[in-house]
mmCIF file of C-alpha atoms in Angstrom:
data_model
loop_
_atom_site.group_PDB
_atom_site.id
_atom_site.type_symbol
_atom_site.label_atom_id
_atom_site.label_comp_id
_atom_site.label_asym_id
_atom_site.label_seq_id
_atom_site.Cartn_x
_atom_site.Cartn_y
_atom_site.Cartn_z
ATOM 1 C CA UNK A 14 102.657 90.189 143.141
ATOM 2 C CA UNK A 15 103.540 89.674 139.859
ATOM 3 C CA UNK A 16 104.670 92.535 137.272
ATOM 4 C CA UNK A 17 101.747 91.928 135.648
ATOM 5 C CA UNK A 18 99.580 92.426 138.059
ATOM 6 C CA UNK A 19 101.757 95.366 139.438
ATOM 7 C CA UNK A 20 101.197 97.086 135.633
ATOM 8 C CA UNK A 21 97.519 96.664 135.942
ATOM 9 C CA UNK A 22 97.117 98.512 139.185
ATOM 10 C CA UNK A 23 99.805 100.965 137.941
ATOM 11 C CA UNK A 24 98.012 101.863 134.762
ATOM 12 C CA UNK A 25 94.656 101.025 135.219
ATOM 13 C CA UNK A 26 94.554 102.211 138.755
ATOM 14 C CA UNK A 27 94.130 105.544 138.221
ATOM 15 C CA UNK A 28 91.864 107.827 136.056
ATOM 16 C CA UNK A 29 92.805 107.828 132.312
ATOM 17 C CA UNK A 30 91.653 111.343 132.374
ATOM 18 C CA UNK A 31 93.849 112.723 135.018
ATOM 19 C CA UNK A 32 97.491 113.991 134.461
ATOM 20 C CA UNK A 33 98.731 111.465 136.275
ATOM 21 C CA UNK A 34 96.845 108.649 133.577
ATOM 22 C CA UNK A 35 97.481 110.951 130.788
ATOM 23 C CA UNK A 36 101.047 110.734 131.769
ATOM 24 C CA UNK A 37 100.856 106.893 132.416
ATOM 25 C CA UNK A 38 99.372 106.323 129.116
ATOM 26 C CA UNK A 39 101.043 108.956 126.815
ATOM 27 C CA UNK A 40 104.268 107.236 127.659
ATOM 28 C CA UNK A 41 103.353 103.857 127.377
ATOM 29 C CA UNK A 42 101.860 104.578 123.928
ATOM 30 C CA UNK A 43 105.281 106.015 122.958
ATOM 31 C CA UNK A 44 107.397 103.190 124.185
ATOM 32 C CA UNK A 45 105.054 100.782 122.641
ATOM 33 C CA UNK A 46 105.063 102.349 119.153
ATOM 34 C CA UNK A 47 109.281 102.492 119.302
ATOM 35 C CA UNK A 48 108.922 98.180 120.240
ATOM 36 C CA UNK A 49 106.306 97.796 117.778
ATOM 37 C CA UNK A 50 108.873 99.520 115.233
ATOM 38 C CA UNK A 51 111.872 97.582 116.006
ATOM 39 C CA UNK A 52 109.748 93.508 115.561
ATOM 40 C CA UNK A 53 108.074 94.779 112.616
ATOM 41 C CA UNK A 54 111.165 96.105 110.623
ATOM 42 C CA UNK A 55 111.960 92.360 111.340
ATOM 43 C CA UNK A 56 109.193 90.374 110.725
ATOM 44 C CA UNK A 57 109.959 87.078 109.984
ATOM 45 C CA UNK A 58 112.624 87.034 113.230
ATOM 46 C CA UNK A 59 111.087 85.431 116.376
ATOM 47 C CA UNK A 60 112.607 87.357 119.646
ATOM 48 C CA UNK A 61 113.246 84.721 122.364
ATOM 49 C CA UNK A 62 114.229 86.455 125.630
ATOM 50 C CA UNK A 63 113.741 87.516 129.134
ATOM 51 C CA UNK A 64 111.482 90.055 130.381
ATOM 52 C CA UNK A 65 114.054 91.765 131.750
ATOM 53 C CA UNK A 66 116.253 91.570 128.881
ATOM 54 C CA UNK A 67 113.530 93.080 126.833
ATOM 55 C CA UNK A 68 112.615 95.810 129.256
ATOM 56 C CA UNK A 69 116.652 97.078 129.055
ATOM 57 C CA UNK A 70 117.138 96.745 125.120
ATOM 58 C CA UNK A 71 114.235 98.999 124.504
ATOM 59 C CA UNK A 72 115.135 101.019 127.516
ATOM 60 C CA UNK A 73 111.582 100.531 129.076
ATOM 61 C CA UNK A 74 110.565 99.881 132.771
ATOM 62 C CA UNK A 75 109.746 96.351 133.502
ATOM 63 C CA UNK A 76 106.068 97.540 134.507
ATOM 64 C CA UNK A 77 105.838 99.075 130.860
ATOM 65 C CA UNK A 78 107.003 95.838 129.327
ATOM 66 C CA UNK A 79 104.759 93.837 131.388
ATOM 67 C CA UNK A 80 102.072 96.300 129.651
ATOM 68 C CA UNK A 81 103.537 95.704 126.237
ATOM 69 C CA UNK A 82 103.811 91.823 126.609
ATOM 70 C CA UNK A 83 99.712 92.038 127.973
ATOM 71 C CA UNK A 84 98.997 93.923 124.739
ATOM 72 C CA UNK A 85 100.654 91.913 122.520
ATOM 73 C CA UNK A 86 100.573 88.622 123.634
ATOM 74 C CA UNK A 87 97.111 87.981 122.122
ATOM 75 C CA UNK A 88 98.610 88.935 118.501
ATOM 76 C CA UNK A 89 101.112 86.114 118.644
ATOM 77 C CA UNK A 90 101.152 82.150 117.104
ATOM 78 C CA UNK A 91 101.560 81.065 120.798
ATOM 79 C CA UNK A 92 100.714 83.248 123.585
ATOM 80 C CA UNK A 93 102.934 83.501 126.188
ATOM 81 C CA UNK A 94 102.092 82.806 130.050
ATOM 82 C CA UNK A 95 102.245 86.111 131.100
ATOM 83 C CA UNK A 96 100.119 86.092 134.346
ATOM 84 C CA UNK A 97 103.072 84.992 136.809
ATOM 85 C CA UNK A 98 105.690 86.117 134.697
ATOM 86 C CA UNK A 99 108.667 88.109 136.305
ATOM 87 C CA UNK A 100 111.734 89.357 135.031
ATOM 88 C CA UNK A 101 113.394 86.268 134.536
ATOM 89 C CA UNK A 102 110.881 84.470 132.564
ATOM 90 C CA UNK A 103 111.296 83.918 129.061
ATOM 91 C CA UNK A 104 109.126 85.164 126.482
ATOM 92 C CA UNK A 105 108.634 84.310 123.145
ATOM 93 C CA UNK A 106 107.132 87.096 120.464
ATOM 94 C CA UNK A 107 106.498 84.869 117.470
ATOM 95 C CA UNK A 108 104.409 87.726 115.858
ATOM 96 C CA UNK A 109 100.799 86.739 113.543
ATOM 97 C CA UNK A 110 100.755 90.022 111.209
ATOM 98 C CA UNK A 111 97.201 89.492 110.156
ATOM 99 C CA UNK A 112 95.977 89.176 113.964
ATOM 100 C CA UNK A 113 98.561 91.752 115.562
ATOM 101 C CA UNK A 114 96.973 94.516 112.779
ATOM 102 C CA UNK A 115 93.115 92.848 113.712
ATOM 103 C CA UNK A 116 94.005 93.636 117.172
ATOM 104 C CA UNK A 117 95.536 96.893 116.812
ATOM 105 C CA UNK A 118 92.235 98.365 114.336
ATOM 106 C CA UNK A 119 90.231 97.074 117.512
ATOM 107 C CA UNK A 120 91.986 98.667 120.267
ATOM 108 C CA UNK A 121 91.546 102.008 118.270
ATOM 109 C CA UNK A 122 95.435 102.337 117.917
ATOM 110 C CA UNK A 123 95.472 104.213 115.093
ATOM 111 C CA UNK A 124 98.907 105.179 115.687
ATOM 112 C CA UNK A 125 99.975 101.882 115.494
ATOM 113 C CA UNK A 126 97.923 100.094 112.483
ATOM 114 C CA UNK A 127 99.013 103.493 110.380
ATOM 115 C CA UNK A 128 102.702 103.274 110.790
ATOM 116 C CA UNK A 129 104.530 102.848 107.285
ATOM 117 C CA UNK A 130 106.363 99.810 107.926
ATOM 118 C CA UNK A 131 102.766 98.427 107.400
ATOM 119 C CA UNK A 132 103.264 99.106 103.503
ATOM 120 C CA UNK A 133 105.832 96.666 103.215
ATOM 121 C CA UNK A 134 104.215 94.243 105.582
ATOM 122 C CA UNK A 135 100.622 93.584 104.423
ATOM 123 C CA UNK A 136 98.737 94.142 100.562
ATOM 124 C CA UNK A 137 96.872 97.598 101.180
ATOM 125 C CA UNK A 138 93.565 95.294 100.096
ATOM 126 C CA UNK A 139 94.564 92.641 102.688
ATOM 127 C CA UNK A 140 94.644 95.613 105.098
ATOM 128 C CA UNK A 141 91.609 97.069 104.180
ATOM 129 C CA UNK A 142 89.886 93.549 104.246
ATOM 130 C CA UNK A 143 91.223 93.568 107.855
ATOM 131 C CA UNK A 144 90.329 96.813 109.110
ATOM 132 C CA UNK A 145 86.860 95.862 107.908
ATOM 133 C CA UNK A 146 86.261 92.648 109.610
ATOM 134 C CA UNK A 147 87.889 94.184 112.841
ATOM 135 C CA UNK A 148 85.128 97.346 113.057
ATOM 136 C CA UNK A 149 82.376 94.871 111.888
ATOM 137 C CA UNK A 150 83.422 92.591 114.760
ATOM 138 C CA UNK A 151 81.965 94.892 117.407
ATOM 139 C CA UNK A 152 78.875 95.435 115.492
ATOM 140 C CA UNK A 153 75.512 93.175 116.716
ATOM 141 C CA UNK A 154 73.434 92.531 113.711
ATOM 142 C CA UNK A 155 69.960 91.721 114.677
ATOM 143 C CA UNK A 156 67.656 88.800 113.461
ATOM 144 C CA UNK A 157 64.569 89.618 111.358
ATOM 145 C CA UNK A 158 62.105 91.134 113.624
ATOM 146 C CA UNK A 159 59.347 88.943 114.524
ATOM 147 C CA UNK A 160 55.982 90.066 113.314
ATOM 148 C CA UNK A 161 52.945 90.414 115.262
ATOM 149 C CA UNK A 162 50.824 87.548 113.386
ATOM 150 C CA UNK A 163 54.340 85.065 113.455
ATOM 151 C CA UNK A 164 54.807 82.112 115.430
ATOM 152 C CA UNK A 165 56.344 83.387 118.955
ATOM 153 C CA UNK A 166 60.229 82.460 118.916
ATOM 154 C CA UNK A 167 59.834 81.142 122.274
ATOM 155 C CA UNK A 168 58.379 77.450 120.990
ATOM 156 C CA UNK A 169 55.087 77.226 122.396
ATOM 157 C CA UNK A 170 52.882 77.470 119.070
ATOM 158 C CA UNK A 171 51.176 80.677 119.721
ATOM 159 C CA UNK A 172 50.992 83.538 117.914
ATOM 160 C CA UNK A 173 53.439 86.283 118.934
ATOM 161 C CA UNK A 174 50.520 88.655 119.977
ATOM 162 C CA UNK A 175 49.345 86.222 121.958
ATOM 163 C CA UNK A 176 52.474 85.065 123.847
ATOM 164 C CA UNK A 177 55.364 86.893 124.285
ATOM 165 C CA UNK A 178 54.254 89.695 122.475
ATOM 166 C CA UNK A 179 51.842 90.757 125.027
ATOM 167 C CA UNK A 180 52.343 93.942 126.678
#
């Protein structure tokens, strides 16, 4: 089993609502936001390194990082093959800013996408543009509703009333 896989049954294995997943989570979200912190007061350096190696400079447990590399990993220029990774696999965090604070308004991680160190790393307009198009992603927009005396959208040249409309 990979540590992956290990911090998917870990974390998502139990109810968030218990102690035990409030726990789990409240100290994942810490360690993240401490990570997060350290890349982003360095944002134009790419961190090549083991997961392993990464899991000890931030003083995290290898199931954590595994977490952290999940979350991440869709945020960066070239994901990294994280589903058999282990401790000795090299990662690469080659960080996209515009994605990484996408992702972060649409995981709800307001903690994250309201640190400071945003300030210096994206225009507050380019951040609000962001923000916007990440809450209006998860919004369905419907077509014009079809009216009773309109062609039925299925194709077959009836009315709607007298198609699909039909009760």
């Amino acid at each position: 089993m990979g540590i992956l896989h290990e911090w998917r049954e870990y974390a998502y294995g139990v109810d968030y609502n218990s102690k035990v997943g409030q726990a789990i989570w409240r100290k994942y979200f810490d360690e993240e936001k401490v990570v997060y912190e350290d890349l982003l007061s360095r944002p134009t350096e790419v961190t090549e390194s083991t997961v392993g190696e990464l899991a000890s400079k931030y003083n995290m447990e290898l199931k954590y990082m595994a977490g952290f590399l999940d979350g991440i990993n869709e945020s960066l220029k070239e994901p990294n093959d994280i589903e058999n990774m282990d401790e000795n696999t090299t990662v690469k965090l080659d960080i996209d800013l515009e994605k990484l604070y996408y992702n972060m308004v649409g995981a709800k991680a307001k903690w994250l996408y309201e640190m400071p160190v945003w300030d210096e790393l994206l225009s507050e307009e380019k951040r609000k543009e962001i923000y916007k198009a990440s809450k209006l992603s998860g919004t369905v927009v419907n077509d014009k509703k079809v009216g009773r005396n309109d062609p039925c959208p299925c194709g077959s040249g009836k009315k709607y009333k007298f198609c699909c409309g039909r009760n």
